[in-house]
Amino acid sequence: MVVASNNKGKIREIKQMVQDISLLSLSDIGFTDEIAEPFHTFEENALAKAGEIYRFCGKNVFADDSGICANALNGAPGVDSAHYSGTRDDDANLQKLLANLQDKDDRSGYYKAVMCLLWDDETYFFEGICEGTIIEQPVGDGGFGYDPIFVPNGYDKTFAELSPEIKNEISHRGKAVRKMVAFIKEKLEETAS
Ligand code: IMP
């Protein structure tokens, strides 16, 4: 199965969680372009990414579209998280979010991930949400993207300070990936019986 992403942080986390299914990267299948994500919802972008790679290689494929949503900004940056500052630079994007939240009292927000799976000519979606607080200064050097400013509910550390195991257990991506893996295992068992 192919994982349709060039984002190293996402791929690292997905590989940590999906150990009994062998995953091919975009470079393994010889895909070297940027994948377009032109839409305004996570679902449409995840489908567009998975579809582009399916048309390229014809193999079962899944794509993750994800982002961070600040409640005081009506859900921004949301689907624009990867290029919020006009660049793909994680630090510039994080700084722009901090600047836009500077005068806001409501620091609540959430990460959302939507996985689109194209499996044997059918399309399936799996979603995960992780709620928390967007703090004022970056803390920690693990994770990627907005992790140094995101403290998940129930914890007093940012995703960049928590271990990868804890992040995967509670994160938006962890929740979506576990739903997808359970679904695939069920499908494989049905086929085997
Ligand atoms: P896309 O799904 O390729 O549009 O990119 C998602 C973007 O959302 C990433 O580039 C990050 O900026 C942000 N993002 C999504 N998930 C996470 C996460 O787990 N940690 C930190 N940032 C994330």
XYZ file of C-alpha atoms in Angstrom, residues 1-2 5 12 14 17 21 32 42 50 81 91 112-114 116 119-121 128 150 156 165 169 181 183 192:
27
model
C 0.000 0.000 0.000
C 1.275 3.472 -0.857
C 2.656 12.159 1.279
C 7.525 9.042 10.389
C 2.410 6.788 10.239
C 1.885 3.163 13.907
C 1.325 -3.525 6.737
C 8.670 13.033 -7.574
C -9.671 18.079 4.495
C -4.931 9.687 -2.864
C -1.816 24.879 7.771
C 8.518 28.033 11.806
C -7.791 17.341 12.632
C -6.656 14.556 10.316
C -8.667 12.934 7.555
C -8.634 8.840 2.549
C -8.779 0.195 -1.524
C -9.864 -2.237 -4.249
C -11.717 0.484 -6.185
C -9.314 11.935 14.057
C 0.043 22.810 20.946
C 0.779 20.086 30.566
C 4.472 7.133 21.685
C -1.683 7.497 21.280
C -5.711 -0.120 10.204
C -10.685 -1.536 8.859
C -8.842 -14.833 3.744
